mmCIF file of C-alpha atoms in Angstrom:
data_model
loop_
_atom_site.group_PDB
_atom_site.id
_atom_site.type_symbol
_atom_site.label_atom_id
_atom_site.label_comp_id
_atom_site.label_asym_id
_atom_site.label_seq_id
_atom_site.Cartn_x
_atom_site.Cartn_y
_atom_site.Cartn_z
ATOM 1 C CA UNK A 697 0.000 0.000 0.000
ATOM 2 C CA UNK A 698 1.098 3.559 -0.599
ATOM 3 C CA UNK A 699 0.033 6.921 0.809
ATOM 4 C CA UNK A 700 -2.824 7.090 -1.691
ATOM 5 C CA UNK A 701 -4.189 3.650 -0.842
ATOM 6 C CA UNK A 702 -7.752 3.463 0.384
ATOM 7 C CA UNK A 703 -9.120 0.469 2.263
ATOM 8 C CA UNK A 704 -12.840 -0.226 1.953
ATOM 9 C CA UNK A 705 -14.177 -1.582 5.242
ATOM 10 C CA UNK A 706 -17.590 -3.177 5.712
ATOM 11 C CA UNK A 707 -18.631 -3.774 9.310
ATOM 12 C CA UNK A 708 -16.829 -0.842 10.946
ATOM 13 C CA UNK A 709 -19.666 0.071 13.299
ATOM 14 C CA UNK A 710 -18.889 -2.573 15.931
ATOM 15 C CA UNK A 711 -16.908 -5.619 16.976
ATOM 16 C CA UNK A 712 -13.930 -6.777 14.939
ATOM 17 C CA UNK A 713 -14.762 -4.230 12.241
ATOM 18 C CA UNK A 714 -14.448 -1.326 14.665
ATOM 19 C CA UNK A 715 -11.148 -2.732 15.934
ATOM 20 C CA UNK A 716 -9.889 -2.962 12.349
ATOM 21 C CA UNK A 717 -10.893 0.665 11.812
ATOM 22 C CA UNK A 718 -8.878 1.622 14.891
ATOM 23 C CA UNK A 719 -5.892 -0.393 13.665
ATOM 24 C CA UNK A 720 -5.918 1.067 10.150
ATOM 25 C CA UNK A 721 -6.238 4.634 11.361
ATOM 26 C CA UNK A 722 -3.419 3.984 13.840
ATOM 27 C CA UNK A 723 -1.304 3.179 10.781
ATOM 28 C CA UNK A 724 -2.628 6.360 9.100
ATOM 29 C CA UNK A 725 -4.209 4.316 6.333
ATOM 30 C CA UNK A 726 -7.082 5.927 4.448
ATOM 31 C CA UNK A 727 -10.356 4.136 5.157
ATOM 32 C CA UNK A 728 -13.772 4.285 3.514
ATOM 33 C CA UNK A 729 -16.407 2.580 5.652
ATOM 34 C CA UNK A 730 -19.759 1.272 4.444
ATOM 35 C CA UNK A 731 -22.485 1.881 7.016
ATOM 36 C CA UNK A 732 -26.066 0.677 6.958
ATOM 37 C CA UNK A 733 -27.046 2.879 9.920
ATOM 38 C CA UNK A 734 -25.766 6.428 10.519
ATOM 39 C CA UNK A 735 -25.528 5.938 14.301
ATOM 40 C CA UNK A 736 -21.780 5.288 14.428
ATOM 41 C CA UNK A 737 -20.976 7.657 11.562
ATOM 42 C CA UNK A 738 -19.946 10.737 13.591
ATOM 43 C CA UNK A 739 -17.545 8.752 15.765
ATOM 44 C CA UNK A 740 -15.909 7.139 12.749
ATOM 45 C CA UNK A 741 -15.646 10.495 10.981
ATOM 46 C CA UNK A 742 -13.853 11.928 14.020
ATOM 47 C CA UNK A 743 -11.312 9.143 13.498
ATOM 48 C CA UNK A 744 -10.714 10.460 9.984
ATOM 49 C CA UNK A 745 -12.699 7.734 8.239
ATOM 50 C CA UNK A 746 -14.724 8.499 5.112
ATOM 51 C CA UNK A 747 -18.310 7.297 5.520
ATOM 52 C CA UNK A 748 -20.538 6.017 2.734
ATOM 53 C CA UNK A 749 -24.087 4.945 3.474
ATOM 54 C CA UNK A 750 -25.481 1.775 1.972
ATOM 55 C CA UNK A 751 -26.847 -1.677 2.675
ATOM 56 C CA UNK A 752 -24.541 -4.576 1.791
ATOM 57 C CA UNK A 753 -27.653 -6.513 0.717
ATOM 58 C CA UNK A 754 -28.164 -3.947 -2.084
ATOM 59 C CA UNK A 755 -25.613 -4.648 -4.854
ATOM 60 C CA UNK A 756 -26.181 -1.333 -6.639
ATOM 61 C CA UNK A 757 -25.598 0.578 -3.400
ATOM 62 C CA UNK A 758 -22.405 -1.370 -2.724
ATOM 63 C CA UNK A 759 -21.083 -0.769 -6.241
ATOM 64 C CA UNK A 760 -21.812 2.956 -5.874
ATOM 65 C CA UNK A 761 -20.083 3.089 -2.486
ATOM 66 C CA UNK A 762 -16.993 1.424 -3.924
ATOM 67 C CA UNK A 763 -16.950 3.708 -6.976
ATOM 68 C CA UNK A 764 -17.364 6.979 -5.039
ATOM 69 C CA UNK A 765 -13.932 8.453 -4.364
ATOM 70 C CA UNK A 766 -10.337 7.235 -4.702
ATOM 71 C CA UNK A 767 -9.600 3.765 -6.020
ATOM 72 C CA UNK A 768 -9.808 0.938 -3.502
ATOM 73 C CA UNK A 769 -6.613 -1.053 -3.021
ATOM 74 C CA UNK A 770 -8.141 -3.636 -0.685
ATOM 75 C CA UNK A 771 -11.460 -4.517 0.857
ATOM 76 C CA UNK A 772 -12.106 -5.982 4.314
ATOM 77 C CA UNK A 773 -15.453 -7.385 5.393
ATOM 78 C CA UNK A 774 -16.523 -8.402 8.882
ATOM 79 C CA UNK A 775 -20.258 -8.266 8.211
ATOM 80 C CA UNK A 776 -22.636 -10.897 9.526
ATOM 81 C CA UNK A 777 -24.555 -11.512 12.694
ATOM 82 C CA UNK A 778 -28.222 -11.615 13.552
ATOM 83 C CA UNK A 779 -30.586 -10.579 10.754
ATOM 84 C CA UNK A 780 -32.931 -7.673 11.412
ATOM 85 C CA UNK A 781 -35.160 -8.156 8.399
ATOM 86 C CA UNK A 782 -35.100 -11.879 7.747
ATOM 87 C CA UNK A 783 -31.945 -11.895 5.600
ATOM 88 C CA UNK A 784 -28.460 -12.646 6.853
ATOM 89 C CA UNK A 785 -25.591 -10.620 5.418
ATOM 90 C CA UNK A 786 -23.089 -13.434 6.027
ATOM 91 C CA UNK A 787 -23.462 -14.730 2.490
ATOM 92 C CA UNK A 788 -25.637 -12.317 0.516
ATOM 93 C CA UNK A 789 -23.960 -9.158 1.786
ATOM 94 C CA UNK A 790 -20.480 -10.559 1.363
ATOM 95 C CA UNK A 791 -21.354 -11.864 -2.091
ATOM 96 C CA UNK A 792 -22.318 -8.327 -3.123
ATOM 97 C CA UNK A 793 -19.113 -6.901 -1.663
ATOM 98 C CA UNK A 794 -17.023 -9.517 -3.469
ATOM 99 C CA UNK A 795 -18.802 -8.911 -6.781
ATOM 100 C CA UNK A 796 -18.343 -5.143 -6.402
ATOM 101 C CA UNK A 797 -14.655 -5.677 -5.641
ATOM 102 C CA UNK A 798 -14.250 -7.745 -8.798
ATOM 103 C CA UNK A 799 -16.005 -5.084 -10.881
ATOM 104 C CA UNK A 800 -13.821 -2.313 -9.412
ATOM 105 C CA UNK A 801 -10.562 -4.224 -9.830
ATOM 106 C CA UNK A 802 -9.781 -4.266 -6.105
ATOM 107 C CA UNK A 803 -6.380 -5.780 -5.400
ATOM 108 C CA UNK A 804 -7.145 -7.847 -2.304
ATOM 109 C CA UNK A 805 -10.137 -8.971 -0.265
ATOM 110 C CA UNK A 806 -9.927 -10.003 3.395
ATOM 111 C CA UNK A 807 -12.977 -11.834 4.722
ATOM 112 C CA UNK A 808 -13.487 -12.365 8.439
ATOM 113 C CA UNK A 809 -15.369 -15.642 8.781
ATOM 114 C CA UNK A 810 -15.426 -18.106 11.702
ATOM 115 C CA UNK A 811 -13.850 -21.324 12.930
ATOM 116 C CA UNK A 812 -16.452 -23.973 12.206
ATOM 117 C CA UNK A 813 -16.845 -22.958 8.584
ATOM 118 C CA UNK A 814 -15.783 -25.424 5.900
ATOM 119 C CA UNK A 815 -13.194 -28.037 6.897
ATOM 120 C CA UNK A 816 -12.728 -26.313 10.274
ATOM 121 C CA UNK A 817 -16.073 -27.806 11.347
ATOM 122 C CA UNK A 818 -14.001 -30.629 12.848
ATOM 123 C CA UNK A 819 -12.514 -28.138 15.347
ATOM 124 C CA UNK A 820 -15.833 -27.489 17.116
ATOM 125 C CA UNK A 821 -17.761 -29.777 19.466
ATOM 126 C CA UNK A 822 -20.905 -31.277 17.887
ATOM 127 C CA UNK A 823 -23.191 -29.237 20.171
ATOM 128 C CA UNK A 824 -21.560 -25.974 19.096
ATOM 129 C CA UNK A 825 -21.753 -26.992 15.445
ATOM 130 C CA UNK A 826 -25.454 -27.740 15.772
ATOM 131 C CA UNK A 827 -26.108 -24.355 17.396
ATOM 132 C CA UNK A 828 -24.117 -22.417 14.796
ATOM 133 C CA UNK A 829 -24.955 -24.575 11.779
ATOM 134 C CA UNK A 830 -27.186 -22.083 9.947
ATOM 135 C CA UNK A 831 -24.771 -19.173 10.133
ATOM 136 C CA UNK A 832 -21.722 -21.317 9.362
ATOM 137 C CA UNK A 833 -23.394 -22.564 6.175
ATOM 138 C CA UNK A 834 -23.807 -18.941 5.070
ATOM 139 C CA UNK A 835 -20.210 -18.094 5.966
ATOM 140 C CA UNK A 836 -18.906 -21.079 4.022
ATOM 141 C CA UNK A 837 -20.895 -19.987 0.956
ATOM 142 C CA UNK A 838 -19.304 -16.530 1.225
ATOM 143 C CA UNK A 839 -15.853 -18.099 1.504
ATOM 144 C CA UNK A 840 -16.450 -20.229 -1.577
ATOM 145 C CA UNK A 841 -17.709 -17.239 -3.549
ATOM 146 C CA UNK A 842 -14.564 -15.305 -2.665
ATOM 147 C CA UNK A 843 -12.256 -18.202 -3.560
ATOM 148 C CA UNK A 844 -13.973 -18.578 -6.944
ATOM 149 C CA UNK A 845 -14.027 -14.818 -7.652
ATOM 150 C CA UNK A 846 -10.500 -14.541 -9.001
ATOM 151 C CA UNK A 847 -9.596 -11.935 -6.377
ATOM 152 C CA UNK A 848 -6.472 -12.228 -4.272
ATOM 153 C CA UNK A 849 -7.974 -13.179 -0.931
ATOM 154 C CA UNK A 850 -7.305 -13.958 2.699
ATOM 155 C CA UNK A 851 -10.000 -15.706 4.730
ATOM 156 C CA UNK A 852 -9.564 -15.381 8.488
ATOM 157 C CA UNK A 853 -11.600 -17.671 10.724
ATOM 158 C CA UNK A 854 -11.413 -16.454 14.342
ATOM 159 C CA UNK A 855 -12.285 -18.663 17.261
ATOM 160 C CA UNK A 856 -14.520 -17.529 20.120
ATOM 161 C CA UNK A 857 -14.335 -13.748 20.389
ATOM 162 C CA UNK A 858 -13.669 -11.635 23.470
ATOM 163 C CA UNK A 859 -13.820 -7.857 23.814
ATOM 164 C CA UNK A 860 -10.934 -7.294 26.241
ATOM 165 C CA UNK A 861 -7.829 -5.329 25.150
ATOM 166 C CA UNK A 862 -5.390 -7.020 22.757
ATOM 167 C CA UNK A 863 -2.986 -9.540 24.265
ATOM 168 C CA UNK A 864 -0.544 -9.585 21.355
ATOM 169 C CA UNK A 865 -0.745 -13.383 21.365
ATOM 170 C CA UNK A 866 -2.999 -13.756 18.340
ATOM 171 C CA UNK A 867 -1.711 -16.169 15.702
ATOM 172 C CA UNK A 868 -2.801 -17.475 12.305
ATOM 173 C CA UNK A 869 -2.528 -21.054 11.128
ATOM 174 C CA UNK A 870 -3.548 -23.077 8.094
ATOM 175 C CA UNK A 871 -4.316 -25.998 10.420
ATOM 176 C CA UNK A 872 -8.129 -26.233 10.245
ATOM 177 C CA UNK A 873 -8.238 -28.538 13.289
ATOM 178 C CA UNK A 874 -7.281 -25.683 15.620
ATOM 179 C CA UNK A 875 -9.813 -24.034 17.932
ATOM 180 C CA UNK A 876 -9.676 -21.580 20.799
ATOM 181 C CA UNK A 877 -10.595 -18.033 21.704
ATOM 182 C CA UNK A 878 -9.130 -14.674 20.726
ATOM 183 C CA UNK A 879 -9.726 -11.009 21.511
ATOM 184 C CA UNK A 880 -11.336 -8.919 18.794
ATOM 185 C CA UNK A 881 -8.464 -6.414 18.859
ATOM 186 C CA UNK A 882 -6.000 -9.227 18.156
ATOM 187 C CA UNK A 883 -8.082 -10.406 15.182
ATOM 188 C CA UNK A 884 -7.943 -6.839 13.901
ATOM 189 C CA UNK A 885 -4.170 -6.703 14.261
ATOM 190 C CA UNK A 886 -3.834 -9.949 12.323
ATOM 191 C CA UNK A 887 -6.162 -8.716 9.567
ATOM 192 C CA UNK A 888 -4.183 -5.505 9.203
ATOM 193 C CA UNK A 889 -0.930 -7.485 9.061
ATOM 194 C CA UNK A 890 -2.386 -9.611 6.257
ATOM 195 C CA UNK A 891 -2.904 -6.471 4.185
ATOM 196 C CA UNK A 892 0.856 -6.049 4.028
ATOM 197 C CA UNK A 893 1.822 -9.724 3.685
ATOM 198 C CA UNK A 894 1.929 -11.742 0.484
ATOM 199 C CA UNK A 895 2.352 -14.840 2.675
ATOM 200 C CA UNK A 896 -1.338 -14.561 3.567
ATOM 201 C CA UNK A 897 -2.490 -14.344 -0.034
ATOM 202 C CA UNK A 898 -5.022 -16.933 -1.158
ATOM 203 C CA UNK A 899 -5.040 -18.702 2.195
ATOM 204 C CA UNK A 900 -7.733 -19.790 4.640
ATOM 205 C CA UNK A 901 -6.440 -19.164 8.154
ATOM 206 C CA UNK A 902 -7.736 -19.906 11.635
ATOM 207 C CA UNK A 903 -7.076 -17.211 14.239
ATOM 208 C CA UNK A 904 -6.719 -17.903 17.953
ATOM 209 C CA UNK A 905 -4.776 -16.621 20.934
ATOM 210 C CA UNK A 906 -1.802 -18.959 21.383
ATOM 211 C CA UNK A 907 -2.502 -18.935 25.142
ATOM 212 C CA UNK A 908 -6.173 -19.833 24.690
ATOM 213 C CA UNK A 909 -6.059 -22.814 22.341
ATOM 214 C CA UNK A 910 -7.935 -26.002 23.057
ATOM 215 C CA UNK A 911 -8.175 -29.348 21.329
ATOM 216 C CA UNK A 912 -5.413 -29.383 18.707
ATOM 217 C CA UNK A 913 -2.643 -27.385 20.476
ATOM 218 C CA UNK A 914 0.338 -28.503 18.389
ATOM 219 C CA UNK A 915 0.157 -26.571 15.128
ATOM 220 C CA UNK A 916 2.283 -24.542 12.737
ATOM 221 C CA UNK A 917 1.873 -20.773 12.902
ATOM 222 C CA UNK A 918 1.923 -18.692 9.699
ATOM 223 C CA UNK A 919 4.651 -16.082 9.996
ATOM 224 C CA UNK A 920 3.232 -12.951 8.409
#
């Protein structure tokens, strides 16, 4: 990235997305954030983030948001969660973001997914898998759409998320058997590091705190 780079961030209003916004602005990276609700807009603008309003479930709105302003060098999406209108954004919203990124010629797409998606289903206990099954199916569909899009991608699957301050112990691994917990700020730090690292290109990575792993605890860490 150079001084003119702009990162398009979807999901900046809360959670891992807000932590990524903090991380990027700490690096003085230009950020354009897609917001569905204006509630968090003023706070993000005070951070120096450009705000564009739009619903990720509306492809035309997403394409317009991406096209408005300087070219986008990379896109990061953390969107998902409980639906408010009967539709989950985990797949449909991310599909629209991915398609808009392809159309705009975006250089890299980082998708924040979840351990339990795809082959990493083996890392979760059966009860947890049953509880999360519906959302994990949607996340896996988004992952597959990104992989098949032709974009340079990094898929990060965090374990259980905590909101405490970063520990600095967050790690990434290609070992899909790994599970554990991790603080949202550490996921953000890893996502921001992946922006700068070709080693993370076109990889699916699980993210946990090395001090909070369970199950498969002997694994190879990706040095980014």
